Tab-separated table of C-alpha atoms in Angstrom:
chain	number	residue	atom	x	y	z
A	1215	MET	CA	-13.861	-11.045	-24.199
A	1216	ALA	CA	-16.889	-12.905	-25.310
A	1217	ARG	CA	-18.368	-11.557	-28.617
A	1218	GLY	CA	-21.908	-11.651	-30.269
A	1219	THR	CA	-25.404	-11.646	-28.707
A	1220	ASN	CA	-24.287	-13.820	-25.746
A	1221	GLY	CA	-21.316	-11.622	-25.085
A	1222	LYS	CA	-23.597	-8.621	-25.305
A	1223	SER	CA	-26.219	-9.886	-22.913
A	1224	GLN	CA	-23.510	-10.961	-20.459
A	1225	ARG	CA	-21.877	-7.566	-20.698
A	1226	GLN	CA	-25.251	-5.696	-20.184
A	1227	LYS	CA	-25.881	-7.817	-17.089
A	1228	LYS	CA	-22.505	-6.832	-15.623
A	1229	LEU	CA	-22.962	-3.292	-16.578
A	1230	THR	CA	-26.318	-3.183	-14.898
A	1231	LYS	CA	-24.846	-4.828	-11.686
A	1232	TYR	CA	-21.777	-2.614	-11.586
A	1233	LEU	CA	-23.816	0.611	-12.015
A	1234	ALA	CA	-26.330	-0.609	-9.406
A	1235	ASN	CA	-23.443	-1.070	-6.851
A	1236	ASN	CA	-21.605	2.025	-7.921
A	1237	PRO	CA	-23.680	4.542	-9.867
A	1238	LEU	CA	-20.635	6.874	-10.061
A	1239	LEU	CA	-18.626	4.731	-12.557
A	1240	LYS	CA	-17.714	6.643	-15.715
A	1241	ASP	CA	-18.493	5.266	-19.104
A	1242	GLU	CA	-14.785	5.203	-19.711
A	1243	ASP	CA	-14.144	3.033	-16.617
A	1244	LEU	CA	-16.867	0.638	-17.633
A	1245	ALA	CA	-15.431	0.383	-21.156
A	1246	GLY	CA	-11.998	-0.406	-19.798
A	1247	VAL	CA	-13.246	-3.072	-17.401
A	1248	LEU	CA	-15.672	-4.698	-19.859
A	1249	GLY	CA	-13.059	-4.527	-22.719
A	1250	VAL	CA	-15.303	-2.628	-25.234
A	1251	SER	CA	-15.327	0.940	-26.621
A	1252	ILE	CA	-16.948	3.889	-24.767
A	1253	GLN	CA	-19.427	4.068	-27.698
A	1254	THR	CA	-20.581	0.502	-27.002
A	1255	ILE	CA	-21.072	1.442	-23.282
A	1256	ARG	CA	-23.261	4.348	-24.343
A	1257	LEU	CA	-25.316	2.181	-26.669
A	1258	ASP	CA	-25.755	-0.361	-23.810
A	1259	ARG	CA	-26.828	2.289	-21.386
A	1260	SER	CA	-29.302	3.680	-23.939
A	1261	GLU	CA	-30.760	0.280	-24.551
A	1262	LEU	CA	-31.035	-0.455	-20.779
A	1263	ASN	CA	-32.431	3.001	-20.057
A	1264	ILE	CA	-29.653	3.809	-17.554
A	1265	PRO	CA	-29.254	7.575	-17.333
A	1266	GLU	CA	-25.966	9.352	-17.790
A	1267	LEU	CA	-23.570	9.996	-14.837
A	1268	ARG	CA	-24.948	13.413	-13.849
A	1269	GLU	CA	-28.339	11.986	-13.369
A	1270	ARG	CA	-27.081	8.923	-11.494
A	1271	MET	CA	-25.089	11.223	-9.089
A	1272	LYS	CA	-28.371	12.772	-7.974
A	1273	THR	CA	-29.922	9.426	-7.159
A	1274	ALA	CA	-26.785	8.252	-5.593
A	1275	LEU	CA	-26.773	11.037	-2.940
A	1276	GLN	CA	-29.893	9.427	-1.409
A	1277	GLY	CA	-28.570	5.904	-1.144
A	1278	ASP	CA	-26.695	4.071	1.646
A	1279	SER	CA	-23.525	2.083	1.307
A	1280	PRO	CA	-23.712	-1.607	2.043
A	1281	VAL	CA	-20.066	-1.565	3.441
A	1282	LYS	CA	-19.932	-1.595	7.230
A	1283	SER	CA	-16.190	-2.176	7.980
A	1284	LEU	CA	-15.015	0.873	5.895
A	1285	GLY	CA	-15.809	4.524	5.404
A	1286	SER	CA	-17.277	4.853	1.865
A	1287	ASP	CA	-14.093	6.651	0.724
A	1288	GLU	CA	-11.690	4.193	2.373
A	1289	LEU	CA	-11.921	1.612	-0.388
A	1290	PHE	CA	-8.886	1.835	-2.616
A	1291	GLY	CA	-10.494	1.771	-6.126
A	1292	GLU	CA	-14.136	1.970	-7.286
A	1293	LEU	CA	-16.593	-0.646	-6.103
A	1294	LEU	CA	-18.230	-2.636	-9.026
A	1295	ASP	CA	-20.081	-5.220	-7.082
A	1296	ILE	CA	-20.467	-6.391	-3.530
A	1297	GLU	CA	-22.228	-8.895	-1.459
A	1298	VAL	CA	-21.110	-8.318	2.095
A	1299	GLY	CA	-20.215	-11.572	3.828
A	1300	CYS	CA	-19.507	-13.172	0.478
A	1301	TYR	CA	-17.611	-11.347	-2.265
A	1302	GLY	CA	-16.742	-8.101	-3.827
A	1303	ILE	CA	-15.327	-6.578	-7.102
A	1304	SER	CA	-13.499	-3.337	-7.476
A	1305	MET	CA	-11.666	-1.462	-10.195
A	1306	LEU	CA	-8.495	0.584	-9.899
A	1307	ASN	CA	-7.346	3.103	-12.512
A	1308	ILE	CA	-3.603	3.066	-12.470
A	1309	THR	CA	-2.475	6.722	-12.845
A	1310	PRO	CA	1.084	7.729	-13.667
A	1311	GLU	CA	1.541	8.801	-10.006
A	1312	MET	CA	0.955	5.236	-8.886
A	1313	ALA	CA	3.847	3.953	-11.134
A	1314	PHE	CA	7.647	4.063	-10.965
A	1315	ARG	CA	8.858	6.985	-12.967
A	1316	LYS	CA	11.518	4.829	-14.514
A	1317	ASN	CA	9.489	2.217	-16.086
A	1318	LEU	CA	5.803	3.243	-15.523
A	1319	VAL	CA	5.266	-0.107	-13.739
A	1320	ALA	CA	2.547	0.252	-10.992
A	1321	ARG	CA	4.023	0.227	-7.577
A	1322	GLY	CA	3.098	-2.932	-5.636
A	1323	HIS	CA	1.592	-1.263	-2.675
A	1324	HIS	CA	-1.162	0.194	-4.747
A	1325	LEU	CA	-2.258	-3.285	-5.925
A	1326	PHE	CA	-1.958	-4.457	-2.360
A	1327	ALA	CA	-4.041	-1.586	-1.158
A	1328	GLN	CA	-6.846	-2.371	-3.652
A	1329	ALA	CA	-6.794	-6.097	-2.796
A	1330	ASN	CA	-6.553	-5.457	1.010
A	1331	SER	CA	-9.200	-2.828	1.390
A	1332	LEU	CA	-11.621	-4.937	-0.699
A	1333	ALA	CA	-10.913	-7.975	1.489
A	1334	ILE	CA	-11.815	-5.743	4.551
A	1335	ALA	CA	-14.936	-4.190	2.819
A	1336	ILE	CA	-16.651	-7.595	2.210
A	1337	ILE	CA	-16.430	-8.554	5.951
A	1338	ASP	CA	-19.809	-8.203	7.705
A	1339	ALA	CA	-18.487	-6.598	10.813
A	1340	GLU	CA	-17.903	-3.027	12.163
A	1341	ILE	CA	-14.300	-3.571	12.845
A	1342	ALA	CA	-11.992	-5.779	10.769
A	1343	LEU	CA	-8.223	-5.780	10.674
A	1344	THR	CA	-5.697	-7.561	8.560
A	1345	GLY	CA	-3.692	-10.290	10.351
A	1346	SER	CA	-1.506	-11.550	7.517
A	1347	ALA	CA	-1.230	-11.626	3.819
A	1348	ARG	CA	0.478	-13.545	1.049
A	1349	VAL	CA	0.682	-11.774	-2.365
A	1350	GLN	CA	2.103	-12.783	-5.644
A	1351	PHE	CA	2.656	-10.362	-8.418
A	1352	LYS	CA	2.071	-12.257	-11.699
A	1353	GLN	CA	2.500	-9.630	-14.315
A	1354	PRO	CA	3.600	-6.000	-14.194
A	1355	VAL	CA	0.867	-3.517	-14.390
A	1356	LYS	CA	1.405	-0.304	-16.275
A	1357	ALA	CA	0.010	3.206	-15.813
A	1358	GLY	CA	-3.303	3.426	-17.791
A	1359	ASP	CA	-4.331	-0.135	-16.841
A	1360	LYS	CA	-7.585	-0.731	-15.132
A	1361	VAL	CA	-7.178	-3.438	-12.490
A	1362	VAL	CA	-10.243	-5.421	-11.576
A	1363	ALA	CA	-10.013	-7.175	-8.244
A	1364	ARG	CA	-12.408	-9.807	-7.036
A	1365	ALA	CA	-12.312	-10.863	-3.325
A	1366	ASP	CA	-14.032	-14.038	-2.026
A	1367	ILE	CA	-14.418	-15.206	1.629
A	1368	THR	CA	-13.081	-18.635	1.436
A	1369	GLY	CA	-13.033	-19.576	5.111
A	1370	TYR	CA	-14.371	-18.557	8.547
A	1371	ASN	CA	-13.312	-19.824	11.866
A	1372	ASP	CA	-14.180	-17.956	15.112
A	1373	ASN	CA	-13.224	-14.404	14.685
A	1374	ARG	CA	-10.890	-15.093	11.699
A	1375	TYR	CA	-11.835	-14.837	7.970
A	1376	LYS	CA	-9.802	-16.119	5.113
A	1377	VAL	CA	-10.197	-13.811	2.048
A	1378	GLU	CA	-8.775	-14.612	-1.335
A	1379	VAL	CA	-8.373	-11.871	-3.963
A	1380	LYS	CA	-7.580	-12.158	-7.665
A	1381	SER	CA	-6.650	-8.944	-9.499
A	1382	THR	CA	-6.791	-8.979	-13.376
A	1383	VAL	CA	-6.247	-6.573	-16.260
A	1384	LEU	CA	-8.458	-7.620	-19.180
A	1385	ASP	CA	-8.647	-11.272	-18.081
A	1386	GLN	CA	-4.888	-11.579	-17.398
A	1387	THR	CA	-4.108	-12.237	-13.718
A	1388	VAL	CA	-1.748	-9.661	-12.310
A	1389	LEU	CA	-1.920	-10.323	-8.558
A	1390	GLU	CA	-3.081	-13.247	-6.435
A	1391	SER	CA	-3.429	-12.555	-2.785
A	1392	ALA	CA	-4.777	-14.196	0.273
A	1393	PHE	CA	-5.632	-12.328	3.533
A	1394	THR	CA	-6.418	-13.426	7.085
A	1395	VAL	CA	-8.738	-10.789	8.567
A	1396	PHE	CA	-9.649	-10.519	12.162
A	1397	VAL	CA	-12.966	-9.289	13.463
A	1398	LEU	CA	-12.519	-7.502	16.720
A	1399	HIS	CA	-15.067	-7.483	19.557
A	1400	LYS	CA	-17.842	-8.633	17.266
A	1401	GLU	CA	-20.166	-9.282	20.211
A	1402	ASP	CA	-19.483	-5.917	21.952
A	1403	ASN	CA	-20.340	-3.696	18.963
B	1469	MET	CA	15.680	1.854	25.495
B	1470	ALA	CA	19.112	1.661	27.057
B	1471	ARG	CA	19.945	4.338	29.620
B	1472	GLY	CA	23.109	5.824	31.135
B	1473	THR	CA	26.343	6.608	29.391
B	1474	ASN	CA	26.317	3.599	27.251
B	1475	GLY	CA	22.820	4.336	26.076
B	1476	LYS	CA	23.808	7.925	25.350
B	1477	SER	CA	26.985	6.891	23.304
B	1478	GLN	CA	24.806	4.269	21.342
B	1479	ARG	CA	22.154	6.904	20.794
B	1480	GLN	CA	24.517	9.529	19.509
B	1481	LYS	CA	26.038	6.987	17.226
B	1482	LYS	CA	22.639	6.259	15.759
B	1483	LEU	CA	21.843	9.926	15.599
B	1484	THR	CA	25.076	10.721	13.675
B	1485	LYS	CA	24.336	7.816	11.141
B	1486	TYR	CA	20.687	8.605	10.675
B	1487	LEU	CA	21.522	12.222	10.001
B	1488	ALA	CA	24.279	11.410	7.648
B	1489	ASN	CA	21.964	9.240	5.618
B	1490	ASN	CA	19.001	11.725	5.834
B	1491	PRO	CA	19.949	15.208	6.791
B	1492	LEU	CA	16.395	16.346	6.539
B	1493	LEU	CA	15.110	14.443	9.673
B	1494	LYS	CA	13.475	16.590	12.127
B	1495	ASP	CA	14.438	16.511	15.910
B	1496	GLU	CA	10.925	15.479	16.649
B	1497	ASP	CA	11.235	12.453	14.360
B	1498	LEU	CA	14.539	11.568	15.859
B	1499	ALA	CA	13.189	11.865	19.391
B	1500	GLY	CA	10.401	9.448	18.432
B	1501	VAL	CA	12.614	6.889	16.819
B	1502	LEU	CA	15.293	7.013	19.490
B	1503	GLY	CA	12.708	7.041	22.319
B	1504	VAL	CA	13.919	10.201	23.981
B	1505	SER	CA	12.747	13.843	24.425
B	1506	ILE	CA	13.255	16.435	21.693
B	1507	GLN	CA	15.370	18.360	24.285
B	1508	THR	CA	17.702	15.338	24.565
B	1509	ILE	CA	18.098	15.366	20.780
B	1510	ARG	CA	18.891	19.009	20.745
B	1511	LEU	CA	21.584	18.422	23.452
B	1512	ASP	CA	22.993	15.509	21.512
B	1513	ARG	CA	23.197	17.598	18.324
B	1514	SER	CA	24.851	20.368	20.260
B	1515	GLU	CA	27.484	17.943	21.787
B	1516	LEU	CA	28.067	16.428	18.394
B	1517	ASN	CA	28.279	19.830	16.575
B	1518	ILE	CA	25.465	18.824	14.161
B	1519	PRO	CA	23.729	21.991	12.980
B	1520	GLU	CA	20.020	22.502	12.961
B	1521	LEU	CA	17.706	21.412	10.146
B	1522	ARG	CA	17.862	24.657	8.159
B	1523	GLU	CA	21.620	24.553	7.919
B	1524	ARG	CA	21.518	20.807	6.970
B	1525	MET	CA	18.997	21.351	4.286
B	1526	LYS	CA	21.511	23.778	2.452
B	1527	THR	CA	24.272	21.169	2.510
B	1528	ALA	CA	21.776	18.325	1.538
B	1529	LEU	CA	20.912	20.049	-1.725
B	1530	GLN	CA	24.401	19.328	-3.014
B	1531	GLY	CA	24.508	15.600	-2.182
B	1532	ASP	CA	23.523	12.549	-4.284
B	1533	SER	CA	21.229	9.740	-3.100
B	1534	PRO	CA	22.786	6.383	-2.840
B	1535	VAL	CA	19.533	4.646	-3.913
B	1536	LYS	CA	19.477	3.526	-7.492
B	1537	SER	CA	16.236	1.473	-7.907
B	1538	LEU	CA	13.947	4.320	-6.692
B	1539	GLY	CA	13.580	8.043	-7.254
B	1540	SER	CA	14.466	9.904	-4.153
B	1541	ASP	CA	10.846	10.718	-3.352
B	1542	GLU	CA	9.499	7.239	-4.136
B	1543	LEU	CA	10.530	5.714	-0.699
B	1544	PHE	CA	7.487	5.496	1.571
B	1545	GLY	CA	8.917	6.955	4.764
B	1546	GLU	CA	12.098	8.723	5.678
B	1547	LEU	CA	15.416	7.043	5.141
B	1548	LEU	CA	17.436	6.689	8.301
B	1549	ASP	CA	20.275	4.375	7.276
B	1550	ILE	CA	21.165	2.418	4.120
B	1551	GLU	CA	23.944	0.296	2.721
B	1552	VAL	CA	22.764	-0.535	-0.799
B	1553	GLY	CA	23.116	-4.295	-1.497
B	1554	CYS	CA	22.943	-5.085	2.270
B	1555	TYR	CA	20.312	-3.322	4.464
B	1556	GLY	CA	18.189	-0.191	5.056
B	1557	ILE	CA	16.277	1.573	7.810
B	1558	SER	CA	13.391	3.835	7.448
B	1559	MET	CA	10.890	5.739	9.564
B	1560	LEU	CA	7.198	6.346	8.792
B	1561	ASN	CA	5.113	8.879	10.754
B	1562	ILE	CA	1.617	7.583	10.932
B	1563	THR	CA	-0.728	10.470	10.350
B	1564	PRO	CA	-4.470	10.384	11.034
B	1565	GLU	CA	-5.040	10.206	7.170
B	1566	MET	CA	-3.215	6.851	7.205
B	1567	ALA	CA	-5.612	5.347	9.703
B	1568	PHE	CA	-9.154	3.976	9.624
B	1569	ARG	CA	-11.459	6.879	10.817
B	1570	LYS	CA	-13.273	4.463	13.156
B	1571	ASN	CA	-10.474	3.267	15.305
B	1572	LEU	CA	-7.377	5.260	14.340
B	1573	VAL	CA	-5.657	1.976	13.507
B	1574	ALA	CA	-3.108	2.483	10.643
B	1575	ARG	CA	-4.270	0.808	7.435
B	1576	GLY	CA	-2.229	-2.100	6.393
B	1577	HIS	CA	-1.160	-0.936	3.038
B	1578	HIS	CA	0.834	1.986	4.470
B	1579	LEU	CA	2.977	-0.358	6.460
B	1580	PHE	CA	3.314	-2.638	3.498
B	1581	ALA	CA	4.271	0.378	1.293
B	1582	GLN	CA	7.000	1.331	3.780
B	1583	ALA	CA	8.390	-2.181	3.996
B	1584	ASN	CA	8.051	-2.884	0.228
B	1585	SER	CA	9.663	0.278	-0.975
B	1586	LEU	CA	12.524	-0.060	1.501
B	1587	ALA	CA	13.168	-3.698	0.191
B	1588	ILE	CA	13.321	-2.242	-3.358
B	1589	ALA	CA	15.562	0.635	-2.238
B	1590	ILE	CA	18.318	-1.579	-0.875
B	1591	ILE	CA	18.674	-3.568	-4.098
B	1592	ASP	CA	21.686	-2.645	-6.070
B	1593	ALA	CA	20.210	-2.514	-9.457
B	1594	GLU	CA	18.492	0.076	-11.701
B	1595	ILE	CA	15.224	-1.837	-12.008
B	1596	ALA	CA	13.856	-4.023	-9.258
B	1597	LEU	CA	10.277	-5.301	-9.004
B	1598	THR	CA	8.518	-7.188	-6.306
B	1599	GLY	CA	7.550	-10.706	-7.128
B	1600	SER	CA	5.869	-11.919	-4.021
B	1601	ALA	CA	5.398	-10.923	-0.404
B	1602	ARG	CA	4.457	-12.522	2.900
B	1603	VAL	CA	3.324	-10.088	5.728
B	1604	GLN	CA	2.273	-10.598	9.207
B	1605	PHE	CA	0.701	-7.784	11.145
B	1606	LYS	CA	1.765	-8.337	14.773
B	1607	GLN	CA	0.295	-5.332	16.583
B	1608	PRO	CA	-2.127	-2.543	15.508
B	1609	VAL	CA	-0.301	0.685	14.802
B	1610	LYS	CA	-2.019	3.944	15.686
B	1611	ALA	CA	-2.059	7.438	14.241
B	1612	GLY	CA	0.811	9.283	15.921
B	1613	ASP	CA	3.112	6.244	16.009
B	1614	LYS	CA	6.622	6.365	14.311
B	1615	VAL	CA	7.216	3.081	12.604
B	1616	VAL	CA	10.872	2.213	12.093
B	1617	ALA	CA	11.535	-0.563	9.480
B	1618	ARG	CA	14.669	-2.553	8.867
B	1619	ALA	CA	15.183	-4.376	5.674
B	1620	ASP	CA	17.997	-6.938	5.162
B	1621	ILE	CA	18.910	-8.855	2.074
B	1622	THR	CA	18.905	-12.480	3.272
B	1623	GLY	CA	19.414	-14.259	0.057
B	1624	TYR	CA	20.444	-13.948	-3.566
B	1625	ASN	CA	20.096	-16.359	-6.441
B	1626	ASP	CA	20.417	-15.426	-10.108
B	1627	ASN	CA	18.192	-12.381	-10.574
B	1628	ARG	CA	16.175	-12.941	-7.405
B	1629	TYR	CA	16.743	-11.409	-4.021
B	1630	LYS	CA	15.116	-12.411	-0.755
B	1631	VAL	CA	14.539	-9.341	1.597
B	1632	GLU	CA	13.179	-9.644	5.100
B	1633	VAL	CA	11.853	-6.537	6.730
B	1634	LYS	CA	10.901	-5.927	10.435
B	1635	SER	CA	8.841	-2.902	11.391
B	1636	THR	CA	8.773	-1.769	14.953
B	1637	VAL	CA	7.173	0.925	17.129
B	1638	LEU	CA	9.563	1.669	20.166
B	1639	ASP	CA	11.041	-1.897	20.150
B	1640	GLN	CA	7.738	-3.672	19.750
B	1641	THR	CA	7.402	-5.535	16.417
B	1642	VAL	CA	4.331	-4.471	14.472
B	1643	LEU	CA	4.910	-6.039	11.047
B	1644	GLU	CA	7.180	-8.907	9.760
B	1645	SER	CA	7.390	-9.220	6.023
B	1646	ALA	CA	9.544	-11.049	3.493
B	1647	PHE	CA	9.742	-10.039	-0.194
B	1648	THR	CA	11.019	-11.690	-3.309
B	1649	VAL	CA	12.407	-9.105	-5.498
B	1650	PHE	CA	13.318	-9.546	-9.268
B	1651	VAL	CA	16.132	-7.576	-10.943
B	1652	LEU	CA	15.202	-7.067	-14.604
B	1653	HIS	CA	17.702	-6.916	-17.413
B	1654	LYS	CA	20.592	-6.371	-15.091
B	1655	GLU	CA	23.234	-6.859	-17.766
B	1656	ASP	CA	21.336	-4.647	-20.439
B	1657	ASN	CA	21.345	-1.549	-18.334
């Protein structure tokens, strides 16, 4: 994590963006994702005049989701940032229920679900379906980790999108994945 | 589906095997997987002297699971057949909650979870973790479908297994996947 004034200004920019995209993020989640203490997040919010969660929830109830291809509760993880047709960032809290009881390592399909649903969410179409995927688990993820995934559309051809997703825990890559996503009946809808 | 006496004898063999591996399968599930009516399954069970579910549950409570690498409730789907170190077959009922609300197509990560957890289950080791995966969705799966997955170990090298999984709905392939699974500290455990 970058430190000092630059680090702070960078962090506050991210914080503002993440909360603009998802006003329901908790201070605790933001602290985990940005690699600082909850106290620091509270100070940042205070400096930036961003109200606390309860206030933000009221405002959020009036807004509309930018995501077309998914229901708002169909994303696996919390949306941090999105530009539909371009990229998206989400965060997934790994709970003990998502891990093998034996070793508390997160089960692969949860990380897959985060990456896959984010890849679908950034597609600018009403109906998008996964055609194929390649995934590489780089590091085991443990219960308690917060996984930040970033998906980018890296190619487009007819009705087929290529989406690459990188999932990280505090700057360490834990999963790299690439999806082919098909848009169905784009003209008809 | 094969018909006639041969088909019946084949079906009854499968039925016996599936119930031996998983006594808690419902007649309805067996009917779906074997492509016959519930009535046929009941007749088969009667001919084979296999008791009804409630009776089988009592007996099942005394048995031990052959699966080492997963907790018995960590498999995604119902186990139909398994030979640890070799292959496994499971069945997943697609419920409406597993599908996109828009089009009732099953979300990819559920099929991935079935295939991935089956690939882990057939590994003869206490700790097995997925290293990488390639998946190809061949046909959309709908809510109400019963997906039968078969996983086979197709290669082994040092602490790394190659597992191939084919998922079908009534003989139609819906997902083909290949996993690299790593066995951790095999000697130490």
